[in-house]
mmCIF file of C-alpha atoms in Angstrom:
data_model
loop_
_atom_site.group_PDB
_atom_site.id
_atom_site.type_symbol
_atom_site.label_atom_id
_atom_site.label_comp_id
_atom_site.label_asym_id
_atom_site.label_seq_id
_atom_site.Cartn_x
_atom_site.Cartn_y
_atom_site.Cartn_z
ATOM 1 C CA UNK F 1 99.848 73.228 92.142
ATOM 2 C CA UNK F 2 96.244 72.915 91.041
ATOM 3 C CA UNK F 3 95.564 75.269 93.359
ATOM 4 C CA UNK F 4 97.653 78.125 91.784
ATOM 5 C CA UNK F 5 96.681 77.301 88.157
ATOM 6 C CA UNK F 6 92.725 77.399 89.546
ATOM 7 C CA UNK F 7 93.707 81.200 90.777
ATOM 8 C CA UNK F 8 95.747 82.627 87.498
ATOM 9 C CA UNK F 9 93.012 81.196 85.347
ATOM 10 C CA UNK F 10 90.323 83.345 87.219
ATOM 11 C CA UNK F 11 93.082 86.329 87.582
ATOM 12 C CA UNK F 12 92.966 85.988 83.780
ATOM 13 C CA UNK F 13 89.244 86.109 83.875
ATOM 14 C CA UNK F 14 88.973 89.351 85.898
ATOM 15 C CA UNK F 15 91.660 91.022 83.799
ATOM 16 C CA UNK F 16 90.419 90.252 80.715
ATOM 17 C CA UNK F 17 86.990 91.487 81.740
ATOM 18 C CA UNK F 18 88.830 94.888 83.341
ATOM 19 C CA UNK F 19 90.792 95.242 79.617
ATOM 20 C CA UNK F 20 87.204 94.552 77.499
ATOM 21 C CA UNK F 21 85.984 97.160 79.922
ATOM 22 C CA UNK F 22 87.603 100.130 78.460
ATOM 23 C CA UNK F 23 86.560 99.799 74.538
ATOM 24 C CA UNK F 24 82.771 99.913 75.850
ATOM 25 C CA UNK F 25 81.387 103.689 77.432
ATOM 26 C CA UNK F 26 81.793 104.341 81.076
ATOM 27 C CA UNK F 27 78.035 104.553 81.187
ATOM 28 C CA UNK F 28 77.838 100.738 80.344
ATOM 29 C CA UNK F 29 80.687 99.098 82.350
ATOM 30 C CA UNK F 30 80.408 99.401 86.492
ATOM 31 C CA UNK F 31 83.447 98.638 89.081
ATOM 32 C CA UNK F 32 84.671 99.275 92.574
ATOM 33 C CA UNK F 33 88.039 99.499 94.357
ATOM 34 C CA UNK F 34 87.923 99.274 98.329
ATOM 35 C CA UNK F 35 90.586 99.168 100.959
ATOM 36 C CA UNK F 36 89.799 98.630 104.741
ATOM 37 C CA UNK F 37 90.474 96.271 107.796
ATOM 38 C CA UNK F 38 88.142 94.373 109.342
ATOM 39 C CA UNK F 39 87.249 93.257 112.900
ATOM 40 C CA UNK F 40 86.325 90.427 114.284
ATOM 41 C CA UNK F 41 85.784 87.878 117.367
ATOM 42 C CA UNK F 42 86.743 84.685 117.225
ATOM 43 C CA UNK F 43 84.742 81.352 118.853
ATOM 44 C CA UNK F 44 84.937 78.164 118.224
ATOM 45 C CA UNK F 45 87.571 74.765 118.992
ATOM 46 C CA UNK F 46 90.155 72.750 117.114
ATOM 47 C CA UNK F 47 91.106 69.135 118.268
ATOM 48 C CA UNK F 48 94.816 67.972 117.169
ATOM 49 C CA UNK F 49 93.299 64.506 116.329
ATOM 50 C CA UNK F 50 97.366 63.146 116.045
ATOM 51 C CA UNK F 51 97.993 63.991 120.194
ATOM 52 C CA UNK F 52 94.582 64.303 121.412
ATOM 53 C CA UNK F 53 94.470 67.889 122.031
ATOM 54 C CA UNK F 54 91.589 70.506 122.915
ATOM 55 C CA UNK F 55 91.761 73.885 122.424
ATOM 56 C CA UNK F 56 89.315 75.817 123.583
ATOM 57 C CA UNK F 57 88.735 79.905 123.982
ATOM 58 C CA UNK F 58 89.463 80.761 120.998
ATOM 59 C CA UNK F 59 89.708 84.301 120.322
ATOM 60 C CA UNK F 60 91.322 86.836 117.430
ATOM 61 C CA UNK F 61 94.942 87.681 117.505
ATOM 62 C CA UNK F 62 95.024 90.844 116.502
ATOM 63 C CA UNK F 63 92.908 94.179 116.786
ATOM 64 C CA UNK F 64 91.706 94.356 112.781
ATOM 65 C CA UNK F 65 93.505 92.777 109.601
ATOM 66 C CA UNK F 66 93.096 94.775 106.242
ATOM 67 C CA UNK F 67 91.235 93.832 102.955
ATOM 68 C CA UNK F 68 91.108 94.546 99.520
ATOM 69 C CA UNK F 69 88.606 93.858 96.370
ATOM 70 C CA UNK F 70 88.283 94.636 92.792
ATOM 71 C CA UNK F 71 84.961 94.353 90.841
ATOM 72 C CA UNK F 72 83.568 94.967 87.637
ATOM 73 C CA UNK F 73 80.072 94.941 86.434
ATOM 74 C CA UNK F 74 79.707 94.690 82.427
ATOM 75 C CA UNK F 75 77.098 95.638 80.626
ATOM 76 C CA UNK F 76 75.172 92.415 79.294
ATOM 77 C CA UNK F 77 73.106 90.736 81.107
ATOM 78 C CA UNK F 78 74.278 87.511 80.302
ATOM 79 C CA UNK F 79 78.128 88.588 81.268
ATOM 80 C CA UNK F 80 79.091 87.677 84.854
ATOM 81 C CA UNK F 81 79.481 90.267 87.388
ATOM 82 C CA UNK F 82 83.732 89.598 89.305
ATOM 83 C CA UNK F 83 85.151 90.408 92.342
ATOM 84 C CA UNK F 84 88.808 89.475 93.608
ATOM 85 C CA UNK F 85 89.326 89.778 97.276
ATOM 86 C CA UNK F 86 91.683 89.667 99.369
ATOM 87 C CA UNK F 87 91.830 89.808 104.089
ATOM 88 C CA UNK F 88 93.910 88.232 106.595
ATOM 89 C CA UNK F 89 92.650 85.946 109.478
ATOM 90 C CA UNK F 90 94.506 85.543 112.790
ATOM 91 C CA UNK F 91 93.356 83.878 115.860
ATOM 92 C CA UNK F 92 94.773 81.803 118.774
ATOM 93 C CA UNK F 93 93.332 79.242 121.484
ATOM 94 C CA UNK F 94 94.548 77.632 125.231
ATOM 95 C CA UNK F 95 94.907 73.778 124.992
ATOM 96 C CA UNK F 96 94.575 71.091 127.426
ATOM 97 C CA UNK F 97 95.719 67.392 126.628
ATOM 98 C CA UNK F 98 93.571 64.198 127.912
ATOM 99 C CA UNK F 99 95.005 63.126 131.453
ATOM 100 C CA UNK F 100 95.783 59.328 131.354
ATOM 101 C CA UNK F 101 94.113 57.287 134.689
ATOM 102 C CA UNK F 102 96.023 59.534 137.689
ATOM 103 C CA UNK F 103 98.136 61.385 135.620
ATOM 104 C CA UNK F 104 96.846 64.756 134.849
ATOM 105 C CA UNK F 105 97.260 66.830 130.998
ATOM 106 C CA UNK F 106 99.150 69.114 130.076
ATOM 107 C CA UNK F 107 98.479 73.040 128.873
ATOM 108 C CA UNK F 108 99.593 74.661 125.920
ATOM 109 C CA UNK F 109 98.639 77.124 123.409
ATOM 110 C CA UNK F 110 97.641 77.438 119.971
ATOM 111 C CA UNK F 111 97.526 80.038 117.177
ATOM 112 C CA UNK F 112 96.623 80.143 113.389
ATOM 113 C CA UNK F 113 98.025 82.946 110.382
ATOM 114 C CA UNK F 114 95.553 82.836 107.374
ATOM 115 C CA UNK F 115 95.387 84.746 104.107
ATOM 116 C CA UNK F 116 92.273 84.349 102.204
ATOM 117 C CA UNK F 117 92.176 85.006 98.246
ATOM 118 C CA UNK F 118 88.554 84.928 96.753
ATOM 119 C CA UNK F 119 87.585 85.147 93.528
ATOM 120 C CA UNK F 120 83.998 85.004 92.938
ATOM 121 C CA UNK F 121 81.844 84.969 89.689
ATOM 122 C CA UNK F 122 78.081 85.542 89.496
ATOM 123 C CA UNK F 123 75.288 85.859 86.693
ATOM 124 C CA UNK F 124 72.826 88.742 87.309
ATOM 125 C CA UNK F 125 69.738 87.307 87.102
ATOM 126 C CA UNK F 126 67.805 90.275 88.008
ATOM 127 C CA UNK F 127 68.600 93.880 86.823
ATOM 128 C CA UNK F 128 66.161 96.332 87.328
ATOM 129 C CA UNK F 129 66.588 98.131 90.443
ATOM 130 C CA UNK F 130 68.339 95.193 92.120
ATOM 131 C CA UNK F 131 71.058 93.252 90.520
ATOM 132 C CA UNK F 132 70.531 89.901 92.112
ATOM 133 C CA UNK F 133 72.873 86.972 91.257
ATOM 134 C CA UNK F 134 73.964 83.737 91.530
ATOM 135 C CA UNK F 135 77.181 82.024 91.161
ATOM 136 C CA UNK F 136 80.594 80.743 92.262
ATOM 137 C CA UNK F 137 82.935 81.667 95.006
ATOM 138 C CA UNK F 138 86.667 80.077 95.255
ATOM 139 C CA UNK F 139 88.217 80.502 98.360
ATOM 140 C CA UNK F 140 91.567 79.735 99.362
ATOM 141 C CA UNK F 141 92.684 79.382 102.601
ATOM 142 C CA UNK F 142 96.450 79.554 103.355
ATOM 143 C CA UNK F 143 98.871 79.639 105.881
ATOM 144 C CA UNK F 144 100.204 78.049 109.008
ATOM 145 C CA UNK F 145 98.996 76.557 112.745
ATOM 146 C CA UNK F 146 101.790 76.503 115.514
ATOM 147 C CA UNK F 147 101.144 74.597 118.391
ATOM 148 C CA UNK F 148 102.925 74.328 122.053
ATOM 149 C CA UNK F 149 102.502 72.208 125.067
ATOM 150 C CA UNK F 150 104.838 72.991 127.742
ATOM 151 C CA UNK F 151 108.213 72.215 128.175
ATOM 152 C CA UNK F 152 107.740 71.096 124.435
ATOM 153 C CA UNK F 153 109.158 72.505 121.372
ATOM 154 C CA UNK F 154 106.631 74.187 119.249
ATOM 155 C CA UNK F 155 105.209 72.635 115.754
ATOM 156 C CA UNK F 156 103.981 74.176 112.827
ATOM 157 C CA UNK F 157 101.861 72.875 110.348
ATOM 158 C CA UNK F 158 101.292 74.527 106.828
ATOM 159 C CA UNK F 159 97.059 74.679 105.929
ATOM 160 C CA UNK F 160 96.509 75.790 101.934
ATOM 161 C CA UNK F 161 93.193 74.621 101.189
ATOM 162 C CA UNK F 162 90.700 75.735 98.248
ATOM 163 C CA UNK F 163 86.758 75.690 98.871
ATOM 164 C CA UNK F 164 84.093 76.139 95.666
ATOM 165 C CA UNK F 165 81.402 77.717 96.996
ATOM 166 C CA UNK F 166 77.634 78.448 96.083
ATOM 167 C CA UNK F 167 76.598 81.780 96.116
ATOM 168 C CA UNK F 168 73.956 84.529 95.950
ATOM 169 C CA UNK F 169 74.601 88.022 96.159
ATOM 170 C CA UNK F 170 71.960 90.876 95.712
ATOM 171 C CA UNK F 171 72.782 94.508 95.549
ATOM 172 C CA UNK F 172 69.619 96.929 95.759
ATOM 173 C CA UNK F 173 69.869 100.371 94.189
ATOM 174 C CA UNK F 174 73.406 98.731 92.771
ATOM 175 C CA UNK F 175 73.905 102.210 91.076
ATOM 176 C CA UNK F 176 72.635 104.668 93.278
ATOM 177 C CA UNK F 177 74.118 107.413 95.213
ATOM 178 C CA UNK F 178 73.832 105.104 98.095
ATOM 179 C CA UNK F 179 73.601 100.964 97.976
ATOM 180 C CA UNK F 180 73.452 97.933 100.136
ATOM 181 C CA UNK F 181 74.785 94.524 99.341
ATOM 182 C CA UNK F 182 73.857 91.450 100.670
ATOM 183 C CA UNK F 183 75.319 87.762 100.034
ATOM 184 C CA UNK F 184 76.028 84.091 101.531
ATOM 185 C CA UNK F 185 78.324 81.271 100.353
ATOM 186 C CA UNK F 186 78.381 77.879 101.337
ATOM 187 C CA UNK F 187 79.889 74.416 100.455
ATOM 188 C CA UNK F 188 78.862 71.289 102.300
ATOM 189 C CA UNK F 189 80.743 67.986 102.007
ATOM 190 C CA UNK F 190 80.170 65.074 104.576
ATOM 191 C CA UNK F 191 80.666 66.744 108.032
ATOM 192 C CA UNK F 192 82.767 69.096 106.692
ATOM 193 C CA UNK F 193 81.338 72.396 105.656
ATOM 194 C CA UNK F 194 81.738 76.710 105.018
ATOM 195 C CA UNK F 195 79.433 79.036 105.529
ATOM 196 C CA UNK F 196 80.003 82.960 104.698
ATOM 197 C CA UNK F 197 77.928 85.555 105.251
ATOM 198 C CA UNK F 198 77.960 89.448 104.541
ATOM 199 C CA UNK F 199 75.803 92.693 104.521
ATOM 200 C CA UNK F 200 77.791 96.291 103.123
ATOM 201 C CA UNK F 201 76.374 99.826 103.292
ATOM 202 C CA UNK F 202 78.340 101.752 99.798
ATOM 203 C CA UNK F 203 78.263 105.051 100.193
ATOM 204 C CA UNK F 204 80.126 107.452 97.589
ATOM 205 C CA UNK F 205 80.706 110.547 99.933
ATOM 206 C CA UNK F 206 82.209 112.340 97.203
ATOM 207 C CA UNK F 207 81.448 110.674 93.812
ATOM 208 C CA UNK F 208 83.526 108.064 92.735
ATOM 209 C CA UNK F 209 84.802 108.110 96.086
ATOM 210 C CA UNK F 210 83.088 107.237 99.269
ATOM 211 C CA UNK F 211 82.652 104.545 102.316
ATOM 212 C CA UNK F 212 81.711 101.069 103.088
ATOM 213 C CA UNK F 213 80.559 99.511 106.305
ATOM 214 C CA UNK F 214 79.126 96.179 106.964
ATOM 215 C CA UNK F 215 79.508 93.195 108.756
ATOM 216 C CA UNK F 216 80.336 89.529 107.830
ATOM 217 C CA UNK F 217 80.740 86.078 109.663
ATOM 218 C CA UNK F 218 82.915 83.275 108.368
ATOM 219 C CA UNK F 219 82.292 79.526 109.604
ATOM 220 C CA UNK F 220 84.844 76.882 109.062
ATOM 221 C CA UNK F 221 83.851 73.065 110.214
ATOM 222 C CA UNK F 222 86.627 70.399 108.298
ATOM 223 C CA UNK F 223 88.845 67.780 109.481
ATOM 224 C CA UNK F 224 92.609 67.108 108.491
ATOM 225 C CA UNK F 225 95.203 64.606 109.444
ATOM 226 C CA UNK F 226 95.666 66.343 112.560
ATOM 227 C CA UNK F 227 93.195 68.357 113.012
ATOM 228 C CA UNK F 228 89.538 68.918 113.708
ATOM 229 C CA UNK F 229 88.209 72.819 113.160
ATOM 230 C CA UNK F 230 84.712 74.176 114.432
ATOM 231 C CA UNK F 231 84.873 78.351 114.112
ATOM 232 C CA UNK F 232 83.396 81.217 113.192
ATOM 233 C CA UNK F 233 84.912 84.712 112.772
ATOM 234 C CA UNK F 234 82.480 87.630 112.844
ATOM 235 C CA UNK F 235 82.509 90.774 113.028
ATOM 236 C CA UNK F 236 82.411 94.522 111.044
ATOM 237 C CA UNK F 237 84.347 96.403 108.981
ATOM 238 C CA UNK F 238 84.690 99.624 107.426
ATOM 239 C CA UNK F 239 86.766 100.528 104.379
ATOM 240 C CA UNK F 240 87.110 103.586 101.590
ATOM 241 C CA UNK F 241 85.467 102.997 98.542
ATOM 242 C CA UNK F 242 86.305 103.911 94.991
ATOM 243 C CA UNK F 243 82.663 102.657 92.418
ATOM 244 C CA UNK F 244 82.398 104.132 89.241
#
C-alpha cells in the first residue's frame, strides 16, 4: 500500500511538471518520449533458502521485452529534471536440491516475470554544455517466481519490492542534434544491494523524431524469506525517440 501511494505521489510530480510545462515557451521547457525493447543476458543464482535449493544457469526468457519513458527538462536550474520508465524482465534457471548422506537431489526448474516502474528525479547541477545531475531513483520491482522440482506441483511466489536509489546522470550536448547520456544508480543495505548502469546514443533522425541505442546492466543481490538473489541482466537496446 505504501508502495502505490510512493508511485501516484511522483506520477503527480511528473504531471504537474508536464501541465506547468505548457504556460512557459517551447524554447525553455525540454522532454522526450521513447518506445523500444531491450535485450539482454541473464547470469547469476537464486537459493530457495525455505527447501535448500540452487539454481544455477540462469539465462533470459525471452528474445527482448519492450520499454517506455517520459521526461521533461524545465527551464530553472534549480527545478528537477523527471523521467518515468517503464520495461519488463524475464528470466529462468535449472535447480538442483542438496542430496541427504546416499540419497541423491532432485532437479527442477525455475523462472521469474518482472515489471519494473521507475521514477527518477535529479537536480542539474551543471548546465552549460552538459547537464549533469544528481538525484533519486525509485524502483519497483514486481511480479512473480514459480518454482518446480519433479514430480512436484509447482509454487509461485509474488515479489513487489521498492528500492530508493542514488543517482547521477550526465547528458553531454543534452540539446544537440545528436546526444549521449550516461548514468548509474545504486542502493546498498547490509549484504543486500542494486546496482544500475546505462549509456544511450539520442539521435533525432528527423527532428523531433529520431533513435536511441545504448546499453544497460541491472544487478540485483537481496535476500527474502525464501529466497537468496545474486544477478545481473545486461544487455542493449534500441528504441524510437520523440525529444523536443
Amino acid at each position: 500500500m505504501q508502495d502505490r501511494r510512493l508511485f501516484r505521489g511522483c506520477r503527480a510530480v511528473f504531471l504537474s511538471l508536464v501541465a506547468a510545462s505548457s504556460s512557459a515557451t517551447a524554447s525553455d521547457w525540454h522532454g522526450e518520449v521513447a518506445l523500444g525493447q531491450w535485450s539482454y543476458d541473464a547470469a547469476g543464482e537464486v537459493r530457495d533458502t525455505t527447501d535448500q535449493v540452487d539454481f544455477t544457469d540462469l539465462s533470459s526468457e525471452s528474445d527482448g521485452q519492450s520499454y517506455v519513458r517520459l521526461g521533461v527538462m524545465p527551464p530553472h536550474r534549480w527545478w528537477p529534471d523527471v523521467l518515468l520508465e517503464r520495461q519488463g524482465l524475464a528470466a529462468g534457471a535449472a535447480g538442483q536440491t542438496d542430496g541427504l548422506l546416499l540419497l541423491p537431489g532432485s532437479s527442477g526448474t525455475a523462472s521469474a516475470d518482472f515489471d519494473l516502474t521507475a521514477i527518477s528525479i535529479t537536480l542539474p547541477l551543471v548546465t552549460d554544455g552538459v547537464r549533469l545531475g544528481v538525484g533519486v531513483l525509485v524502483e519497483n520491482v514486481d511480479g512473480f517466481v514459480t518454482r518446480q522440482e519433479d514430480g512436484q506441483s509447482a509454487q509461485t511466489d509474488r515479489y513487489d519490492e521498492t528500492y530508493p536509489m542514488a543517482l547521477l546522470r550526465a547528458d553531454i550536448a543534452p540539446f544537440g542534434p545528436i546526444s549521449l547520456r550516461v548514468e548509474t544508480a545504486y542502493i546498498a543495505s547490509g549484504s543486500d544491494r542494486a546496482i544500475h548502469a546505462r549509456g544511450s546514443l539520442l539521435w533525432p533522425v528527423i527532428a523531433p523524431l529520431g533513435l536511441e541505442f545504448g546499453l544497460q546492466s541491472r544487478r540485483y543481490r537481496f535476500t527474502t524469506s525464501n529466497y537468496a538473489v545474486d544477478a545481473e541482466f545486461r544487455g542493449g537496446y534500441m528504441g524510437l525517440l520523440l525529444k523536443f
